[in-house]
Coordinates of C-alpha atoms in Angstrom, one line a residue:
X28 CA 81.0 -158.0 70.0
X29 CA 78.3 -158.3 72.6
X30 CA 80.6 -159.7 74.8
X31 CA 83.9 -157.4 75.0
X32 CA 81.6 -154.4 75.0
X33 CA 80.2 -156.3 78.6
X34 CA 83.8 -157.2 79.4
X35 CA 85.2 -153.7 78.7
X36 CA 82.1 -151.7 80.8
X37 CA 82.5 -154.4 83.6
X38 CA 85.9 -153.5 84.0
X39 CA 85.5 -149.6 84.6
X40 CA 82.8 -150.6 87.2
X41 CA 85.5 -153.2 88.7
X42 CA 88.7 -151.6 89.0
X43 CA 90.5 -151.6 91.1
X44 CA 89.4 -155.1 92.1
X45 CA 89.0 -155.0 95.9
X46 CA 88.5 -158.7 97.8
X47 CA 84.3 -158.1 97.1
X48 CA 84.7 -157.3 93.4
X49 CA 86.9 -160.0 92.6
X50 CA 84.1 -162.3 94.2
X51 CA 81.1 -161.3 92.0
X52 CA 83.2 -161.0 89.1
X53 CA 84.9 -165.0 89.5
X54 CA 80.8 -165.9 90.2
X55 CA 79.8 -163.9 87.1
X56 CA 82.7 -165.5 84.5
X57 CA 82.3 -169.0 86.1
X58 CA 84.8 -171.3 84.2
X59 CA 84.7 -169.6 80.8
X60 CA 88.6 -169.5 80.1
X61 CA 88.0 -167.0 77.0
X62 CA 86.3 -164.5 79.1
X63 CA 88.4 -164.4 81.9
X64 CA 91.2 -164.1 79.0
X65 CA 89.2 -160.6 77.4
X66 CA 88.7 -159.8 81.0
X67 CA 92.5 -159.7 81.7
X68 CA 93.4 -157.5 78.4
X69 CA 90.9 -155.8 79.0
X70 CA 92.1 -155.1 82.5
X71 CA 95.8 -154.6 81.5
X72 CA 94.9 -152.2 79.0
X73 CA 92.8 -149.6 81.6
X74 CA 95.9 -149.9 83.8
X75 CA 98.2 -149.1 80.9
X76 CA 95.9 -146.3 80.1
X77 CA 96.0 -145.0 83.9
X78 CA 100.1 -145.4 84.0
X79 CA 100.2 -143.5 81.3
X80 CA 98.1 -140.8 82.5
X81 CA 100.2 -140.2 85.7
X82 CA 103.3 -140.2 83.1
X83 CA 101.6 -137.2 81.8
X84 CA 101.0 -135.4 84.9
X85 CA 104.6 -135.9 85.9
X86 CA 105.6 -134.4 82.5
X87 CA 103.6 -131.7 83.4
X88 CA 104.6 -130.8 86.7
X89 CA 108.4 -131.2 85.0
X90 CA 107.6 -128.3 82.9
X91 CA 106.9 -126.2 85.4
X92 CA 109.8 -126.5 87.7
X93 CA 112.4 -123.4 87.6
X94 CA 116.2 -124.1 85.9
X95 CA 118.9 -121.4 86.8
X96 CA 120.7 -122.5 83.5
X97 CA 121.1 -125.3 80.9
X98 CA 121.9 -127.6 83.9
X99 CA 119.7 -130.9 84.0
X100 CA 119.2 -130.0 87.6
X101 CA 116.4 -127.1 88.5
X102 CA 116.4 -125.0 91.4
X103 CA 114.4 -127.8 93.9
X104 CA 116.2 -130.9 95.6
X105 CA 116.5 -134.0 93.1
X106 CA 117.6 -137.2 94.8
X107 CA 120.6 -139.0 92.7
X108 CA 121.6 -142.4 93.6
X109 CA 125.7 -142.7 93.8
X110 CA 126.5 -145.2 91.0
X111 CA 130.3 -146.0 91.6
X112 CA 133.0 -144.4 93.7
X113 CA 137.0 -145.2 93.9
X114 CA 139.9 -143.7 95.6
X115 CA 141.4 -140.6 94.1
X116 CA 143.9 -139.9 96.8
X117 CA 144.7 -140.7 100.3
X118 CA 142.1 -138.5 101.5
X119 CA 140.0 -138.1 98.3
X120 CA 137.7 -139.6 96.6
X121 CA 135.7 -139.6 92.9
X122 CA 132.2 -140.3 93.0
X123 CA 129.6 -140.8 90.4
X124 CA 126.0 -140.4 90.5
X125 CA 123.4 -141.2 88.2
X126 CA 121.2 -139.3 85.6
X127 CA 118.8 -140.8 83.4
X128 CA 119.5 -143.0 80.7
X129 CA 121.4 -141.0 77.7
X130 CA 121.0 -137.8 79.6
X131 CA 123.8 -135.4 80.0
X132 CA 123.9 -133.2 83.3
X133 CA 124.7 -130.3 80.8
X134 CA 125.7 -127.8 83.1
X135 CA 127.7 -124.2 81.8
X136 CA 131.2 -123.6 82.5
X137 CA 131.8 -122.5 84.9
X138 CA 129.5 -123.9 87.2
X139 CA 128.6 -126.0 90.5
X140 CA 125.7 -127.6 92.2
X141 CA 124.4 -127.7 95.9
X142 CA 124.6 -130.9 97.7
X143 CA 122.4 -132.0 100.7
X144 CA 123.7 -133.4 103.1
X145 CA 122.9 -135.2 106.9
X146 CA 120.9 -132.1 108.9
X147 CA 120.1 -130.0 105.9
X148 CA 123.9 -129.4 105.8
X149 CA 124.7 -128.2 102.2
X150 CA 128.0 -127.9 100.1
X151 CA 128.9 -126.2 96.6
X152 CA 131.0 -129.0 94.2
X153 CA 132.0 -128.3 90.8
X154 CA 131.6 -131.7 88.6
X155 CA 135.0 -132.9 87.4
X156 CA 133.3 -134.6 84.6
X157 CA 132.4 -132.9 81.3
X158 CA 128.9 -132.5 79.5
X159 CA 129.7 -135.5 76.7
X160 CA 129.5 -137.8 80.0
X161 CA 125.9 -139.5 79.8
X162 CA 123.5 -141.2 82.4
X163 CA 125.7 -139.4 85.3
X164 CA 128.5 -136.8 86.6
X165 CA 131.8 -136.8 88.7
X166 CA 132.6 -135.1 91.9
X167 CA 135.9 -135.4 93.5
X168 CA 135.8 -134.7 97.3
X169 CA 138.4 -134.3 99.6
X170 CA 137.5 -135.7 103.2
X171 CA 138.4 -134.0 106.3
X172 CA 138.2 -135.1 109.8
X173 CA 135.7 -132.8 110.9
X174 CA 134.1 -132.3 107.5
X175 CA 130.1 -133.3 108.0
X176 CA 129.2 -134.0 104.5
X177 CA 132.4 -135.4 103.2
X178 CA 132.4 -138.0 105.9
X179 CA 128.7 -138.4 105.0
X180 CA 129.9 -138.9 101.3
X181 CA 132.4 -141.2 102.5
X182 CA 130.1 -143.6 104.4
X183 CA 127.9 -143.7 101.4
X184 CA 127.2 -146.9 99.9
X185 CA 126.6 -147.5 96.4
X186 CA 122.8 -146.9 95.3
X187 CA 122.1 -144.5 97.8
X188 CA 120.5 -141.2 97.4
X189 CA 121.8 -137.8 97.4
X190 CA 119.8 -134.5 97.1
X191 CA 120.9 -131.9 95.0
X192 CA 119.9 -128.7 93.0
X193 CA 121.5 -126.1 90.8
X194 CA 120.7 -122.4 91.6
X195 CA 121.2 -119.4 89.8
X196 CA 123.9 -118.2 92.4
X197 CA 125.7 -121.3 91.4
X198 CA 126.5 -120.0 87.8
X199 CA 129.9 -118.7 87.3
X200 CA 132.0 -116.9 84.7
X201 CA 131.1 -118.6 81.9
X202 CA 133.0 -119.8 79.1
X203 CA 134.6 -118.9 76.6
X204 CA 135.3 -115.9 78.7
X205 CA 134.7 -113.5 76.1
X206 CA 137.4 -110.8 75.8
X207 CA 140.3 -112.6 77.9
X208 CA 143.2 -114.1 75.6
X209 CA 145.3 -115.4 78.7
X210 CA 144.2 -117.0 81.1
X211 CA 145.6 -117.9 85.2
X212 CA 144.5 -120.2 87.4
X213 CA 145.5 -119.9 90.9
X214 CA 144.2 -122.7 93.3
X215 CA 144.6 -125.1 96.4
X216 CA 143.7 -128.5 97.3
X217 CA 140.2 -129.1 95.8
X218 CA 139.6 -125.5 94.7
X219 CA 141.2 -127.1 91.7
X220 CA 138.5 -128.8 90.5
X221 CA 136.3 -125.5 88.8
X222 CA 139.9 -124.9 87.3
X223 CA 139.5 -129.2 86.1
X224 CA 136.3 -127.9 84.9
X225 CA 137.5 -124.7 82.8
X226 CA 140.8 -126.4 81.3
X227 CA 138.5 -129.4 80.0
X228 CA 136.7 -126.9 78.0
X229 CA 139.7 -124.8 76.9
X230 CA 141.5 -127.7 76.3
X231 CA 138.9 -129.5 74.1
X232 CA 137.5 -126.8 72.4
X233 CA 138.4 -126.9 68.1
X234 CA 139.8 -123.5 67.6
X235 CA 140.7 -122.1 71.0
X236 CA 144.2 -121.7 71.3
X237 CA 144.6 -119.3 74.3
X238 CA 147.1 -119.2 76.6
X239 CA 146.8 -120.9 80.2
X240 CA 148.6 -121.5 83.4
X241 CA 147.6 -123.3 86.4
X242 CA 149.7 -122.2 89.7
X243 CA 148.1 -125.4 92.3
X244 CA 149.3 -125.6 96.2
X245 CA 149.3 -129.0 97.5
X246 CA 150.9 -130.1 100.9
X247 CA 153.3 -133.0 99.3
X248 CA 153.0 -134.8 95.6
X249 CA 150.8 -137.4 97.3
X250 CA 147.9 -134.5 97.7
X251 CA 148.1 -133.6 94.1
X252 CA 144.4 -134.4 92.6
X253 CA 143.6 -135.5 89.1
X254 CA 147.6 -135.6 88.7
X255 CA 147.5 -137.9 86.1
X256 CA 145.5 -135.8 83.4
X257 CA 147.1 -132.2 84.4
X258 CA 150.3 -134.1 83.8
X259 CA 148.7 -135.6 80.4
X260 CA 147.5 -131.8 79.7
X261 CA 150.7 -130.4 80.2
X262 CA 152.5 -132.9 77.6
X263 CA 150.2 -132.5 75.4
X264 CA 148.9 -128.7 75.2
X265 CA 153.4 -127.8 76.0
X266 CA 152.8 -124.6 73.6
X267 CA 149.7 -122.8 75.6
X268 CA 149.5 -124.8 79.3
X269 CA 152.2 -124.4 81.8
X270 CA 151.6 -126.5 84.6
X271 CA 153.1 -125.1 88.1
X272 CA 153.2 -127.4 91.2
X273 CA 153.6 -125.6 94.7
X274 CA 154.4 -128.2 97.3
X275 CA 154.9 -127.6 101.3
X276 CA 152.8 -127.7 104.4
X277 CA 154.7 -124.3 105.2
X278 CA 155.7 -120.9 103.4
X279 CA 159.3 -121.9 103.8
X280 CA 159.6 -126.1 102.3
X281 CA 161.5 -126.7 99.7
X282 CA 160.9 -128.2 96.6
X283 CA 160.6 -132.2 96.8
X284 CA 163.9 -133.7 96.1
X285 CA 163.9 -134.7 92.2
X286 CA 162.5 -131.2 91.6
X287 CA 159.5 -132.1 89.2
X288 CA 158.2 -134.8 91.9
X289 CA 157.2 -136.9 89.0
X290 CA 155.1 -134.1 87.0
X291 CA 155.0 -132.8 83.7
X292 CA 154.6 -129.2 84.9
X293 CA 157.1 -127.3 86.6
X294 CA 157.1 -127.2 90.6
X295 CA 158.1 -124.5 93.4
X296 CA 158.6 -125.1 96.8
X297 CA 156.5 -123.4 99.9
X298 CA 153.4 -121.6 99.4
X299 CA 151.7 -119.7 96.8
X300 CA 153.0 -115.8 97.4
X301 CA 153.6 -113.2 95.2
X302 CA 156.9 -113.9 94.0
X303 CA 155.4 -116.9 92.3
X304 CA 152.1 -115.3 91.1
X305 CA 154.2 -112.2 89.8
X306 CA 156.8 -114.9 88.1
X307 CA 154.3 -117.7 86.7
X308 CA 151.0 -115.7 86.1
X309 CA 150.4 -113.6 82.8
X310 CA 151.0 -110.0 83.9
X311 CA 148.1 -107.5 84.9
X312 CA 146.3 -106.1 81.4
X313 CA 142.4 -105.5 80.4
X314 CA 142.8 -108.8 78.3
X315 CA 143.6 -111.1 81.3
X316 CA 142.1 -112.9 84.1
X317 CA 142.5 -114.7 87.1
X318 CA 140.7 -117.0 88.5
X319 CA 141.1 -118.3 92.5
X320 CA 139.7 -121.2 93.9
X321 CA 141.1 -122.7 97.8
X322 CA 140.7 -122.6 101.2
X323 CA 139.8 -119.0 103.0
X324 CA 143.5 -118.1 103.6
X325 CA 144.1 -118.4 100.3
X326 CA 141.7 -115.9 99.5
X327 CA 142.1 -113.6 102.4
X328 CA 146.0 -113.6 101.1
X329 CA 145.6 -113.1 97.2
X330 CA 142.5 -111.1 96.6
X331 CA 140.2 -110.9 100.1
X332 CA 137.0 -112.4 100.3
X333 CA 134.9 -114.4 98.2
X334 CA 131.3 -112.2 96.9
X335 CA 133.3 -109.2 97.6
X336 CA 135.6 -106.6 94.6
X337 CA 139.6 -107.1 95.1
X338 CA 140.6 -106.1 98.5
X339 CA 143.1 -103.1 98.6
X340 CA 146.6 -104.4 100.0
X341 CA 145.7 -108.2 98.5
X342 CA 148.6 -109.6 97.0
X343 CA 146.8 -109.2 93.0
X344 CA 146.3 -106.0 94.4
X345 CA 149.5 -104.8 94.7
X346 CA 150.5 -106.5 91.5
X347 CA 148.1 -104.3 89.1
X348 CA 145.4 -106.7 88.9
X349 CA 141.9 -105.3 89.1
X350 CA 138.5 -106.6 90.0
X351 CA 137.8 -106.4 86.6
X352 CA 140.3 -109.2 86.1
X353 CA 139.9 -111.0 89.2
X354 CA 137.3 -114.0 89.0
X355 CA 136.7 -115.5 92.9
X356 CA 135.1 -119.0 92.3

């Protein structure tokens, strides 16, 4: 009636309710409990009204940010607290941080995101988690003495913030590699973890029964990341994934005494060269590809430079391979 209509119109002219306001209006209601009552609805529901306006704008300004690809994250800085974190290694660690509710970080195989770290410092990372993982993602990170951001990650306490963004540059090859029917994986240390990325999509996928074959450098068995599922993979995908272990912190080690050092997959001793690549890896042809992923020797060794074509006198060079069929990640 009379009444709300006052109640309602004295409300616009109130809010917000500054010290003054809330004086004339406790004079003007006096000690008439139903009032104050239609006063405080009426109050609640104007501030409903302005929350959900805001919600709005956000939703707008959403729209209008830029996405390099299906990837949850755009192309701007998004801060994502870390939501768990346990020991993957010795020196390596799995970290989880969190999306929204039911909200999958959706991002195309192959592909990584840009982390922010202390100082503006930034780092690439491929997630080791898939896209049926909701309300968060994976990264595993190997830690290194002088390594600035995965020290940072490493003093990180659970519910902090990260920054991080997904840029066009960051898209790879993308599955399901169209015209390659074997595929080879060559990698080291935590350049496995775009390989963890393809093989959970080859894997997994109803109908793809390519061939595959990791060739992975570690220093000893005790550096060998996500060990558990590549040996799971290998046992249960025996017809189309060969599994190769090379272990040594020098081109000369042998293999670990007991010769599969407690793997599924088959292991070499030493370094990755091009005896092993020429004996393990499907041979050069236009339906193959490679893929490399490790530390910049490894690339300066096998097929030059990363952003570059196949350097002439690399080792995939020399072995037929093209640049066609090489994929630097």
């Amino acid at each position: 009636g009379k009444e709300s209509i006052r109640v309602t119109t004295a409300m616009r002219v109130m809010l917000p309710l500054t010290p003054a306001r809330r004086t004339i209006l406790a004079r003007a209601v006096g000690r008439r409990p139903a009032l104050r009552q239609k006063i405080s609805a009426a109050r609640g529901l104007l501030l409903d009204a302005q929350y959900a306006s805001k919600r709005r704008l956000c939703t707008q300004s959403e729209t209008q940010l830029e996405y390099a690809s299906s990837c949850w994250l755009p192309t701007t800085w998004v801060n994502l607290p870390l939501v768990s974190r346990h020991e993957a290694s010795h020196d390596a660690t799995l970290y989880k941080f969190g999306l929204p509710e039911g909200q999958s970080l959706n991002l195309p195989v192959c592909g990584c995101l840009l982390l922010r770290g202390p100082s503006d410092v930034v780092r690439p990372y491929t997630p080791v988690s898939d896209n049926s993982m909701l309300g968060g993602f994976e990264l595993l990170v190997k830690r290194y003495p002088s390594g600035i951001v995965s020290q940072y990650l490493h003093r990180l306490s659970v519910g902090e913030e990260v920054g991080f963004k997904h840029i066009k540059f960051n898209v790879k090859e993308q599955y399901p590699f169209e015209g390659k029917n074997t595929i080879s994986m060559v990698c080291g240390g935590t350049g496995l973890t775009p390989m963890y990325q393809a093989l959970l999509k080859l894997l997994n996928t109803p109908g793809d029964e390519r061939q595959v074959v990791l060739l992975y450098g570690s220093k000893s068995p005790d550096d060998i990341l996500m060990k558990e599922q590549l040996d799971a993979w290998a046992s249960k995908h025996a017809n189309r994934f060969k599994l190769v272990h090379v272990l040594g912190g020098s081109p000369d080690d042998a293999a670990p005494a007991g010769s599969d050092a407690g793997s599924s997959g088959l292991v070499e001793g030493g370094w990755i060269d091009s005896a092993k690549i020429e004996t393990h890896l499907f041979p050069a042809a236009p339906d193959t590809t490679v893929f490399v992923c490790g530390p910049p020797a490894m690339y300066e060794t096998l097929c030059g430079e990363r952003g570059k074509p196949l350097a002439e006198g690399s080792v995939l060079q020399k072995l037929g391979y093209t640049s066609e069929m090489v994929v630097k990640m």
